[in-house]
Short mmCIF file of C-alpha atoms in Angstrom, two decimals:
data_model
loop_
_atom_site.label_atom_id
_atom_site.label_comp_id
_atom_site.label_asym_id
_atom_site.label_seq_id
_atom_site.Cartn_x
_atom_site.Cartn_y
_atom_site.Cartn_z
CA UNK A 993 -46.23 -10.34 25.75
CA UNK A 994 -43.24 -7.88 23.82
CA UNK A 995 -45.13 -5.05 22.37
CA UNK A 996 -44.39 -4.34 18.82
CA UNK A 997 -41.61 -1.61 18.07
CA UNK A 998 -42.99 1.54 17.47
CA UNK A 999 -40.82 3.34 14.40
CA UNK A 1000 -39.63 6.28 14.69
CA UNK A 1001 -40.87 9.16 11.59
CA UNK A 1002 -37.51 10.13 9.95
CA UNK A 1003 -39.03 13.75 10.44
CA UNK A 1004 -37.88 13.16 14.49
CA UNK A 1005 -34.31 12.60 13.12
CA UNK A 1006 -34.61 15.76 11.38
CA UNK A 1007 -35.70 18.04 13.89
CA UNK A 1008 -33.76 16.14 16.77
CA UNK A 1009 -30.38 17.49 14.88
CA UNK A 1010 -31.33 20.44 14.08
CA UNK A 1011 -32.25 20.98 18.13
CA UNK A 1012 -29.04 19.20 18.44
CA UNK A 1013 -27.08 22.19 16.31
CA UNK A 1014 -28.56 25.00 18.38
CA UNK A 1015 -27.11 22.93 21.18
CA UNK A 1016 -23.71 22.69 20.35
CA UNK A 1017 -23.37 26.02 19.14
CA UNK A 1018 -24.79 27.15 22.70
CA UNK A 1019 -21.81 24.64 23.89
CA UNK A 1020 -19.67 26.44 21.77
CA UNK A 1021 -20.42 30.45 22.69
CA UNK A 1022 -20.29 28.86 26.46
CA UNK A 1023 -16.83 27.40 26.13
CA UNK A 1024 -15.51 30.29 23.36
CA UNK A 1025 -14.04 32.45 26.73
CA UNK A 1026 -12.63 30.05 28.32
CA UNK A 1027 -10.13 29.35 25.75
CA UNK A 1028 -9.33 32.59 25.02
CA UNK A 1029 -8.69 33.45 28.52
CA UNK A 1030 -5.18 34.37 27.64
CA UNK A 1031 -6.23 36.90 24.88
CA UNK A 1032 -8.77 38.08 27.30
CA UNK A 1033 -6.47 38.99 30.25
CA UNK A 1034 -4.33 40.86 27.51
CA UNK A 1035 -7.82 43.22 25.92
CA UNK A 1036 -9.11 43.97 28.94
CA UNK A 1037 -6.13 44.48 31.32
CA UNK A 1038 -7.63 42.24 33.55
CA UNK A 1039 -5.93 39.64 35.74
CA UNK A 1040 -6.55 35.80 36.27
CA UNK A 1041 -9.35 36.53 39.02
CA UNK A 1042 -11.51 38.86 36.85
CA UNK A 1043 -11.35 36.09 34.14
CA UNK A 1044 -12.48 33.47 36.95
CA UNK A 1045 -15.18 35.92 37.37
CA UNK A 1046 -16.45 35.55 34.07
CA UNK A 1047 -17.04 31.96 34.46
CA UNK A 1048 -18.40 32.29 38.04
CA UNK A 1049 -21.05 34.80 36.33
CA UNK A 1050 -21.98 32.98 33.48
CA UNK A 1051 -22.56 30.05 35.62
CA UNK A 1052 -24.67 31.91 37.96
CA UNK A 1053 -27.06 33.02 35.38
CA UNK A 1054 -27.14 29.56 33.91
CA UNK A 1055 -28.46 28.02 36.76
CA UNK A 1056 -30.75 31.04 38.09
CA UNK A 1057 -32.53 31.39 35.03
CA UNK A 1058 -33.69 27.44 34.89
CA UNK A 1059 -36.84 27.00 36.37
CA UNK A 1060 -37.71 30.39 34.98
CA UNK A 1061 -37.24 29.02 31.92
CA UNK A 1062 -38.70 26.22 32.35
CA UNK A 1063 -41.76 27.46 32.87
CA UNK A 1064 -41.68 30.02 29.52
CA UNK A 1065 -40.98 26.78 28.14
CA UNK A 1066 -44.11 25.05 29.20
CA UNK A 1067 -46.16 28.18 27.60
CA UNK A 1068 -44.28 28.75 24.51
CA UNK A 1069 -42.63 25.85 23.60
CA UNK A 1070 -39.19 24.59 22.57
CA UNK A 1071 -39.07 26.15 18.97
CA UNK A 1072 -39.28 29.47 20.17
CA UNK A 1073 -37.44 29.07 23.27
CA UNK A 1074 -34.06 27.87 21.31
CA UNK A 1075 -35.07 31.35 18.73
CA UNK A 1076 -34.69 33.20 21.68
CA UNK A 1077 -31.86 31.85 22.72
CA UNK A 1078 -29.56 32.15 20.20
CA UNK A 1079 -30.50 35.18 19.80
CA UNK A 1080 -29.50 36.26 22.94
CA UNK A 1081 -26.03 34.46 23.02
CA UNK A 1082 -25.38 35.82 19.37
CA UNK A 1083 -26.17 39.41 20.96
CA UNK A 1084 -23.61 38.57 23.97
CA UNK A 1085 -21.30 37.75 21.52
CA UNK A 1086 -21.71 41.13 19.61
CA UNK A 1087 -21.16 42.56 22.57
CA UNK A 1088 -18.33 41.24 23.44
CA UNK A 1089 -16.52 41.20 20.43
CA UNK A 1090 -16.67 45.53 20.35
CA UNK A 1091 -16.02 45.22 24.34
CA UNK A 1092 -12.82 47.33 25.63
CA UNK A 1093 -13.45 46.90 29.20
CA UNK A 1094 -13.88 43.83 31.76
CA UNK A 1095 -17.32 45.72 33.26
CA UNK A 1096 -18.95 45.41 29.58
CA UNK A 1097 -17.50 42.00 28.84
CA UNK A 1098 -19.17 40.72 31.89
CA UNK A 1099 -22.22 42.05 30.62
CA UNK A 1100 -21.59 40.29 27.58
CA UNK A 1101 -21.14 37.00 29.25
CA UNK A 1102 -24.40 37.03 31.16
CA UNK A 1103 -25.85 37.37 28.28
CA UNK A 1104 -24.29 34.31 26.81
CA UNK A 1105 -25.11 32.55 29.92
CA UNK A 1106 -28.64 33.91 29.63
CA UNK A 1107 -29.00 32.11 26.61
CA UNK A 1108 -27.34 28.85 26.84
CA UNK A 1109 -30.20 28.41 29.63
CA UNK A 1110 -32.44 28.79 27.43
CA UNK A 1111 -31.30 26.36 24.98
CA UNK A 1112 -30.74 22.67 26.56
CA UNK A 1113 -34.22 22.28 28.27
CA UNK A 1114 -35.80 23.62 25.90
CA UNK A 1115 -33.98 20.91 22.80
CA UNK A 1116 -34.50 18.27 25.47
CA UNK A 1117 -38.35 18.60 25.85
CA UNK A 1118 -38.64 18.01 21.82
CA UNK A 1119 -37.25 13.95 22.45
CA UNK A 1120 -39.84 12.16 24.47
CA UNK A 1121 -42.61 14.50 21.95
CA UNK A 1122 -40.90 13.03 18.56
CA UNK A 1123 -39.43 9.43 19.69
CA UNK A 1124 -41.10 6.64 21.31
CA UNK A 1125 -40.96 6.12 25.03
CA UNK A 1126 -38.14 2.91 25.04
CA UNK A 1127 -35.67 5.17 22.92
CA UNK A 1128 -35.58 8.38 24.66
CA UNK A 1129 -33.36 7.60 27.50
CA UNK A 1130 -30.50 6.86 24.26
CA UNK A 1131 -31.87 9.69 22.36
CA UNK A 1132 -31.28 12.01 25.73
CA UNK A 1133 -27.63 10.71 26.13
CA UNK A 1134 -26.99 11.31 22.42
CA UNK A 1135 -28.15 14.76 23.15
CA UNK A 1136 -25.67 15.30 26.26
CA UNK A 1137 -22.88 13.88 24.37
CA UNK A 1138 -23.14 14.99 20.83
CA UNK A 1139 -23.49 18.71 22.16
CA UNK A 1140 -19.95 18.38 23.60
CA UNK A 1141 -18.69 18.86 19.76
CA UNK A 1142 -19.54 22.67 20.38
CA UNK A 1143 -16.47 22.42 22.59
CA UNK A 1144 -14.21 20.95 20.31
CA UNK A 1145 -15.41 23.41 17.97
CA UNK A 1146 -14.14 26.35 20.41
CA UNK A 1147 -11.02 24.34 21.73
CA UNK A 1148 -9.77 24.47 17.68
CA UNK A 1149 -11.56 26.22 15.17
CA UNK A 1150 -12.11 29.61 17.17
CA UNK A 1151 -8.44 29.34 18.43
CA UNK A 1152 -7.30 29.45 15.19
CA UNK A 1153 -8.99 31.91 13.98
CA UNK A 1154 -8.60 34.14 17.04
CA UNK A 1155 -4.86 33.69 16.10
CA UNK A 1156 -5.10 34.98 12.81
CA UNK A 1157 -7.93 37.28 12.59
CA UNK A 1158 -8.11 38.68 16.23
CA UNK A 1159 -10.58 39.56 18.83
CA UNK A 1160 -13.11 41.19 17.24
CA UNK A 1161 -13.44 39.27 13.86
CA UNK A 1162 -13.77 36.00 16.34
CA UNK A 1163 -16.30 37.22 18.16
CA UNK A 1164 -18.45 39.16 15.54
CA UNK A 1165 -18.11 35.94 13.53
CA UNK A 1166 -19.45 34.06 16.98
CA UNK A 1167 -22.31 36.23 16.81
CA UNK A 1168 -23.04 35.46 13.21
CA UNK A 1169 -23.12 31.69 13.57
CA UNK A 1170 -25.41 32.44 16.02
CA UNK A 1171 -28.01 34.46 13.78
CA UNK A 1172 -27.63 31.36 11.85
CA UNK A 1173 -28.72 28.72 13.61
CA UNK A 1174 -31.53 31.07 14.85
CA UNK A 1175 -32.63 31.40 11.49
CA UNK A 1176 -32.45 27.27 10.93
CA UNK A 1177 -34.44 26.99 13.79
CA UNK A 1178 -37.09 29.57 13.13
CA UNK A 1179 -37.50 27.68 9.83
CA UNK A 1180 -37.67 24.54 10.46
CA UNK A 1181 -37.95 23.05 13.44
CA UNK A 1182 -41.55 21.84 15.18
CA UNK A 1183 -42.25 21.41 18.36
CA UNK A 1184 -44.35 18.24 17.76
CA UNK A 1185 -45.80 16.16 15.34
CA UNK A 1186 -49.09 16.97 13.42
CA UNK A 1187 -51.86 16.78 15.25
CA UNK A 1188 -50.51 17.41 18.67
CA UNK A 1189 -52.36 19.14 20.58
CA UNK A 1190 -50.18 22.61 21.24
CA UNK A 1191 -49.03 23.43 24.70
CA UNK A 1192 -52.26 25.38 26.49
CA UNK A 1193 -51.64 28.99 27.29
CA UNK A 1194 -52.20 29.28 31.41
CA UNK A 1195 -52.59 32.54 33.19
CA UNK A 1196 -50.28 33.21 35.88
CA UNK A 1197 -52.16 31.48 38.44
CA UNK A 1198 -52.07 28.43 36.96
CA UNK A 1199 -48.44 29.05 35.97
CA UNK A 1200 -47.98 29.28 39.78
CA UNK A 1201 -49.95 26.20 40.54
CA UNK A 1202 -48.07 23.66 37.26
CA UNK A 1203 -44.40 25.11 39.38
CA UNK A 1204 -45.35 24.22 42.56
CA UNK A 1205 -47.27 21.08 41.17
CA UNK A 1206 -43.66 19.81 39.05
CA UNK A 1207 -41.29 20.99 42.42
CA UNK A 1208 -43.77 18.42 44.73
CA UNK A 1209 -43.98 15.36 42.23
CA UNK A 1210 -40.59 12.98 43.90
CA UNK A 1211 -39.44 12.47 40.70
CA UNK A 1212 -38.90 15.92 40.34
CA UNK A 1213 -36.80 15.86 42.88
CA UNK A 1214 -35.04 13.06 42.69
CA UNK A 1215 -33.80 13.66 39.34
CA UNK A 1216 -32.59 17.19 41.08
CA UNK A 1217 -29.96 15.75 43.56
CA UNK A 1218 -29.60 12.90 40.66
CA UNK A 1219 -27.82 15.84 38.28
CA UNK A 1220 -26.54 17.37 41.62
CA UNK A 1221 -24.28 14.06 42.82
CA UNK A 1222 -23.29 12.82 39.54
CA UNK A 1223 -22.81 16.26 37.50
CA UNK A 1224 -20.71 18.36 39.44
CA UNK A 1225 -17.14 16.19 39.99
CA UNK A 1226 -16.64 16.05 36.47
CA UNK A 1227 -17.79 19.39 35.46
CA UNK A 1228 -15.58 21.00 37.76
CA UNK A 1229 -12.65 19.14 36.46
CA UNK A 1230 -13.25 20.00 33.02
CA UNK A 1231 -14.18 23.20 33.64
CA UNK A 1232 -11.37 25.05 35.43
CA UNK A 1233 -9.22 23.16 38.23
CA UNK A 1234 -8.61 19.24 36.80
CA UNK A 1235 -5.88 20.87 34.50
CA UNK A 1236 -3.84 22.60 37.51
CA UNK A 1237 -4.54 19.50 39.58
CA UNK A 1238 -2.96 17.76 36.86
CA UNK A 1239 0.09 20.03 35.72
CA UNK A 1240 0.50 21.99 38.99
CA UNK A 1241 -0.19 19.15 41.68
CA UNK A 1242 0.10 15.83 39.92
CA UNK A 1243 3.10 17.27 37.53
CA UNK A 1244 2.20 16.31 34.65
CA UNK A 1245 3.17 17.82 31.38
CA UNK A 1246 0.36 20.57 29.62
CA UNK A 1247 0.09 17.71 26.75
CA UNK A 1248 -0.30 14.86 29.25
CA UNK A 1249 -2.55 16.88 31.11
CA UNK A 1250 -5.06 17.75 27.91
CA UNK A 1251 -4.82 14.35 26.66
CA UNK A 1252 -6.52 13.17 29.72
CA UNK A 1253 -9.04 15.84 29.46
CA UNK A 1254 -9.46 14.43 25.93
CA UNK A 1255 -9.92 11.42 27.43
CA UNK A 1256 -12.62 12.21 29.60
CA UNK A 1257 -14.61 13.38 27.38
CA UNK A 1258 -14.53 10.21 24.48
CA UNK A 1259 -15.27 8.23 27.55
CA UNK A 1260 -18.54 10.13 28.16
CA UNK A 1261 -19.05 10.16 24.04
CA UNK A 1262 -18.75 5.85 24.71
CA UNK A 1263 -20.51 5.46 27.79
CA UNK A 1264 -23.64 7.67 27.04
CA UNK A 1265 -25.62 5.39 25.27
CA UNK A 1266 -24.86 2.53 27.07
CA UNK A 1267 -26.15 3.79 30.08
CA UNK A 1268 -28.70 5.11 27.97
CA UNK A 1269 -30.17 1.66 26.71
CA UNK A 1270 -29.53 0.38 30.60
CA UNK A 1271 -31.72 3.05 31.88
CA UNK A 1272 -34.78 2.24 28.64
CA UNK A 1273 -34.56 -1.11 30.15
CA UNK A 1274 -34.90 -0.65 33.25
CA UNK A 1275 -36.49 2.20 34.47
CA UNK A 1276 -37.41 0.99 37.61
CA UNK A 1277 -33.80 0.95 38.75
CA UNK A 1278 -32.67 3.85 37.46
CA UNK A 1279 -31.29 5.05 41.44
CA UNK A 1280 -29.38 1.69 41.29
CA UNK A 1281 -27.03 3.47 38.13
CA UNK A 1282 -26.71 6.34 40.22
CA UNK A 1283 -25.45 4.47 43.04
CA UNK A 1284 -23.37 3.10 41.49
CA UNK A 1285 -21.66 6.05 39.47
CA UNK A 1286 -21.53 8.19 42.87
CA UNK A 1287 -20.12 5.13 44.76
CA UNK A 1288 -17.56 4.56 41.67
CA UNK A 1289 -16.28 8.24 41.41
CA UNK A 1290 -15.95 8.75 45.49
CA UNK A 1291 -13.64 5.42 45.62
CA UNK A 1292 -11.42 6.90 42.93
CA UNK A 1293 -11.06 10.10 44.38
CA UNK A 1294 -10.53 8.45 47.89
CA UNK A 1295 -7.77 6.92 46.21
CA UNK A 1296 -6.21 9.77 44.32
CA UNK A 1297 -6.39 12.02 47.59
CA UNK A 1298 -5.07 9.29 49.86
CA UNK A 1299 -2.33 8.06 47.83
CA UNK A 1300 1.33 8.92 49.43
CA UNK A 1301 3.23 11.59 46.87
CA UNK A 1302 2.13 12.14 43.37
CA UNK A 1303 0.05 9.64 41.74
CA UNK A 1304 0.81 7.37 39.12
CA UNK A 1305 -0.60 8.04 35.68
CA UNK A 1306 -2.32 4.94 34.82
CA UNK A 1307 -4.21 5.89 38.81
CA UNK A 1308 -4.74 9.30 36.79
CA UNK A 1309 -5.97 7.71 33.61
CA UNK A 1310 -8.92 5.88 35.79
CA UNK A 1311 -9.63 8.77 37.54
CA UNK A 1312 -10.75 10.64 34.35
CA UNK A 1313 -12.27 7.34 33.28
CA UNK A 1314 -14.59 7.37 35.89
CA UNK A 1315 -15.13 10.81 35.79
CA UNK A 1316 -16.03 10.55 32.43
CA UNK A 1317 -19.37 8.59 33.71
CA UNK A 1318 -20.44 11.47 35.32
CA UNK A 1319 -22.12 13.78 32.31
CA UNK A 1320 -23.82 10.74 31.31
CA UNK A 1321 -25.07 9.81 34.92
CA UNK A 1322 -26.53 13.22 35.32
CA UNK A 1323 -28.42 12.71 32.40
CA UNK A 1324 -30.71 10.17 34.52
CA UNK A 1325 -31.96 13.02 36.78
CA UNK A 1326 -33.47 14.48 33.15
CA UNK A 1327 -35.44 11.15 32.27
CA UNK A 1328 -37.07 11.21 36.31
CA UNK A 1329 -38.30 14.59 35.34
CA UNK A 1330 -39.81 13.04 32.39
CA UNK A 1331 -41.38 10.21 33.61
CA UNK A 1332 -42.95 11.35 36.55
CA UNK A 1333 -44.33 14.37 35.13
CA UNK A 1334 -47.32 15.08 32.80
CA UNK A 1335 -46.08 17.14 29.44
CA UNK A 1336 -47.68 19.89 30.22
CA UNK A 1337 -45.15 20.41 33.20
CA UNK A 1338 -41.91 19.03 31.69
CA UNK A 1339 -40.31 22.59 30.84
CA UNK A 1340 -40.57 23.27 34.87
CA UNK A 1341 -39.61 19.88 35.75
CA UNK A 1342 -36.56 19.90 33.20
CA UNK A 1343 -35.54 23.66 34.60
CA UNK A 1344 -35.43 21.96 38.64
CA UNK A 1345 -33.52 19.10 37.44
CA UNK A 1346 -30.88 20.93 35.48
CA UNK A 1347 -30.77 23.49 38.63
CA UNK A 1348 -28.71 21.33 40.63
CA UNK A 1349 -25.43 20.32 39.04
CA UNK A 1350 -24.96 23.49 38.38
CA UNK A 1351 -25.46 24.84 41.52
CA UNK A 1352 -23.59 22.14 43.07
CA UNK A 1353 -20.34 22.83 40.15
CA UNK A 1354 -20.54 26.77 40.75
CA UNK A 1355 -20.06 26.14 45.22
CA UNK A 1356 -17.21 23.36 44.40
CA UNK A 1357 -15.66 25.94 42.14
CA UNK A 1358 -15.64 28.77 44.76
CA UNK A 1359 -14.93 26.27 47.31
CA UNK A 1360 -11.48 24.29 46.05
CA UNK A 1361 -10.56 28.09 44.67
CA UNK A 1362 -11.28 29.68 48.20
CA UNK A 1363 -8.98 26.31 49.87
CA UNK A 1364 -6.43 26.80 47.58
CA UNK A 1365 -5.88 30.05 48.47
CA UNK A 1366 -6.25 29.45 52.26
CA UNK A 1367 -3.30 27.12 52.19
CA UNK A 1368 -1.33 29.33 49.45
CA UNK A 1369 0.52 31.83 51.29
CA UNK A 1370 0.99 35.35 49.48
CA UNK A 1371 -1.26 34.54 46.42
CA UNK A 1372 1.07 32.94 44.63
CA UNK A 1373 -0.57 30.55 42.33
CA UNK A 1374 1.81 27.45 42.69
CA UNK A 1375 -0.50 25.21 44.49
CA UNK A 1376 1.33 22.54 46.81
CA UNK A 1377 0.02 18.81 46.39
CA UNK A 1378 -1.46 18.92 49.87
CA UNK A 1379 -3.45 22.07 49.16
CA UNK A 1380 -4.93 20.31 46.25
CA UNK A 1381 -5.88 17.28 48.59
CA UNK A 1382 -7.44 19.56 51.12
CA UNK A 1383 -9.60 21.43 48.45
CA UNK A 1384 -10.67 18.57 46.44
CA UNK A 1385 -12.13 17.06 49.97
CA UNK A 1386 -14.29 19.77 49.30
CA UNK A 1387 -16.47 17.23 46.89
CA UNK A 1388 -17.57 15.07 49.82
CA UNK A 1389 -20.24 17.56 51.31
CA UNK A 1390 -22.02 17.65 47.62
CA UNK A 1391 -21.72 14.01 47.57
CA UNK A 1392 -23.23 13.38 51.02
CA UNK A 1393 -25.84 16.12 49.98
CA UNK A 1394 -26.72 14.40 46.96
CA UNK A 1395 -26.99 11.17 48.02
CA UNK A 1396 -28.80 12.17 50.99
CA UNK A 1397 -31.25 13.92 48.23
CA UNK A 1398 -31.65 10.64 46.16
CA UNK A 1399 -32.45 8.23 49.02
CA UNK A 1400 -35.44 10.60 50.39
CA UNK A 1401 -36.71 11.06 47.30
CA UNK A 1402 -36.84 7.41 46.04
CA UNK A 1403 -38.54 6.73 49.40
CA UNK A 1404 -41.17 9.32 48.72
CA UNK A 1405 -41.59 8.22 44.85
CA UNK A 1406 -42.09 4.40 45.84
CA UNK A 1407 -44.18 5.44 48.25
CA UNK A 1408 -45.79 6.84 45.86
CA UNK A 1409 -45.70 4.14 42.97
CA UNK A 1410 -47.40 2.27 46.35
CA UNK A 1411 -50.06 4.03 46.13
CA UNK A 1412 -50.83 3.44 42.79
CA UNK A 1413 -50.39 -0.43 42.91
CA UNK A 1414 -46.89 -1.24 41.71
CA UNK A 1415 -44.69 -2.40 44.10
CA UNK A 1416 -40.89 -3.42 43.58
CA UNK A 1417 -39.51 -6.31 43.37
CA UNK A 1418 -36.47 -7.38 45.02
CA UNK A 1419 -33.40 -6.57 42.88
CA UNK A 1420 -32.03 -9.97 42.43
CA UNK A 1421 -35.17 -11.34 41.86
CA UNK A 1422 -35.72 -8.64 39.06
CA UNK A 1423 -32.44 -9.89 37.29
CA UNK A 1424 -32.99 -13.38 37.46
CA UNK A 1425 -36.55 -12.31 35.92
CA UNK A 1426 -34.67 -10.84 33.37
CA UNK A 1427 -32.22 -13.32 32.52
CA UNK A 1428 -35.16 -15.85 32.62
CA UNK A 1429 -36.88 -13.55 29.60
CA UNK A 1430 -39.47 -12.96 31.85
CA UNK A 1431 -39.00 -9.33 32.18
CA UNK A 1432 -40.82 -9.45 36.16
CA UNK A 1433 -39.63 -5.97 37.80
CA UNK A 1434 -42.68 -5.45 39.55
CA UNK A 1435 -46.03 -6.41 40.92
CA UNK A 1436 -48.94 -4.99 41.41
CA UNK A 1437 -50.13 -4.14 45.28
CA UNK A 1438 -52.62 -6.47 46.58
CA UNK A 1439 -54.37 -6.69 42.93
CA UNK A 1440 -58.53 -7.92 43.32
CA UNK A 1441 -59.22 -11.03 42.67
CA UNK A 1442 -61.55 -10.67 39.58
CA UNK A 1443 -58.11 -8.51 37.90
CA UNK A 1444 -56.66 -10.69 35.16
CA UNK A 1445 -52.93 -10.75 36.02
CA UNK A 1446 -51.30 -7.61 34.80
CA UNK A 1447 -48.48 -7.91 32.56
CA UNK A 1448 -44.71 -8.59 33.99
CA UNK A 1449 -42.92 -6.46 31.54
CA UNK A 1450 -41.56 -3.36 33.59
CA UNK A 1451 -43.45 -0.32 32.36
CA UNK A 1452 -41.92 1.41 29.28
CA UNK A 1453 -41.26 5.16 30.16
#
């Protein structure tokens, strides 16, 4: 029987967008470098590699600092962890913006990078605590993908004004959006509804015992090498080498070149929800999506790579089509976390997941740079076609890594699920269920024969 729809207080909406804010402004101090990198070089007499750094850095912190956060999250809470966080980025941006030399402004940026971690998690754990359990896999992609306008924000607005008003207005004004939204936050946003129960304060021990409790739970882990195989293709074309791939290998022109990077992004903005409402409906499949994103974005590249000479643009177009799956597919790893974890553990749980994209992004980074300049001779940064080939091969260790990751775990979590009496159905039989209206994804293990029949409807998560 179809439960009743459970509505959704329109005091969620209120403090899912303000969470939202704090995360596109962290998108926005995260990108604000990298498109300034020009003006950069020129302030702090630094070269193209120094720059690099910056990003290599900032990444570094990002993903060292999440399961630290993640637990300070458990114990404090998202409200105070997203204070703390812009507060910290707005600090790095201070710096920065009165910075002279490149040791200092990498200072600066690990502070930046300090506090983005801070921020996503912790704006993330407020969903499944404000919105009912069917609508928080669509909520969670709305996150992902509404975040991204923090980018837009630094690809236009700041490059404007950096244009007319210079380095150190930009930056000091950076810094003061970022007092801001820490005041916003600070104000009003909640951590959960009335009357729930606040997060209990643990002593170290037990801090100890929740980490090592989150890091054994499968779901944990699959939703690590989840973010890991889906994240890292896309964010590494994004992020630094898809536009030299494009322009330097492929030949395009610079406007070609950003319009596909435009591209990529709407088609994560489209595709979000979608697989967000596929993944509330069936949660017991959720490996199946990944599959099939992983599977999807390997083919393409296999493609690209293989194909004799440069490619042709409408082969370029569906490369950062698919590619644009990707942010939304490592989204999924974020809802196992969830769902196979009590509350009390999310934070840690949230912090492992988002741990390995990143890690995964900041090796394929090194790595295609490192192969590039292996088959370069002299340093010279016109990259042949062929040593783009050989460095975006790179990708298909992190795949076979990930994938490697997901099918262990899901072994070990239906083992699990086993264990406590639900046992899958075969996949076709689970769509023909579906299309039926008869909603049969599972059934219970060897129920006793007194049980009435349990329900058919796949659990909602």
């Amino acid at each position: 029987m179809t439960q009743p729809a459970v509505r959704t207080p329109s005091r969620a909406y209120v403090v899912w967008l303000i969470g939202l804010l704090a995360y596109a402004v962290a998108i926005f101090h995260r990108a604000s470098l990298g498109v300034a990198g020009v003006e950069a070089q020129e302030r702090f007499s630094a070269g193209a590699s120094a720059i690099s750094l910056f990003l290599v850095l900032q990444l570094a912190v990002y993903a060292g600092l999440q399961v630290p956060v993640g637990v300070l999250l458990d114990r404090f809470g998202s409200r105070r962890m997203i204070v703390a966080g812009a507060a910290t980025m707005a600090v790095g941006q201070l710096v920065l913006a009165l910075a002279s030399d490149v040791p200092t402004a990498v200072a600066a940026r690990v502070l930046v990078g300090a506090g983005d971690a801070m921020t996503f998690i912790s704006v993330l754990r407020l969903v499944p605590l404000w919105f009912p359990g069917r609508t928080v896999p669509v909520v969670t992609q709305l996150t992902g993908i509404l975040g991204q306008v923090g980018q837009i924000v630094a690809a236009y607005p700041l490059v404007a004004l950096l244009h007319t008003a210079g380095w150190t207005p930009t930056f000091l004004g950076a810094a003061g959006v970022g007092v801001l939204v820490g005041v916003l936050v600070l104000v009003a946003l909640r951590d959960a509804p009335p009357g729930t129960p606040p997060p209990t304060v643990a002593d170290m021990a037990a801090v100890r015992a929740n980490l090592a409790a989150a890091w054994r739970e499968p779901g944990t882990r699959i939703g690590l090498y989840t973010h890991l195989v889906t994240q890292f293709s896309g964010t590494v074309f994004v992020l630094l080498w898809g536009y030299p791939f494009l322009t330097v290998g492929q030949g395009l022109t610079p406007g070609t070149a950003a319009g596909l990077l435009t591209l990529l992004v709407l088609v994560g903005m489209a595709f979000g929800p979608v697989l967000g409402r596929l993944v509330g409906r069936w949660p017991l499949r959720r490996s199946n999506l990944v599959f099939g994103i992983l599977t999807v974005t390997a083919t393409i590249w296999t493609v690209v790579l293989l194909w004799p000479g440069r490619a042709p643009l409408w082969l370029l177009v569906v490369l950062v089509v698919v590619l644009g799956t990707n942010g939304p597919g490592s989204m999924i790893g974020f809802d196992y976390a969830r769902t196979e974890n009590p509350v009390e553990r999310s934070g840690s749980a949230t912090g492992f997941v988002n741990v390995g994209g990143f890690v995964a992004s900041l090796c394929t980074v090194l790595a295609i740079g490192f192969v590039l300049d292996a088959m370069t001779p002299g340093g010279s940064t016109d990259y042949s076609l062929d040593a783009f080939r050989a460095a975006f091969a790179v990708q298909y260790v992190f795949w076979a890594i990930g994938l490697f990751g997901v099918l262990t775990h899901r072994r070990h979590l239906r083992a699990r699920m086993a264990r406590d009496g639900v046992v899958m159905v075969p996949l076709v039989t689970a769509v023909s269920a579906r299309l039926r209206g008869t909603s049969a994804y599972a059934r219970p293990a060897e129920p006793p024969a007194t049980a009435e029949p349990p329900a058919a409807a796949e659990p909602e998560r």
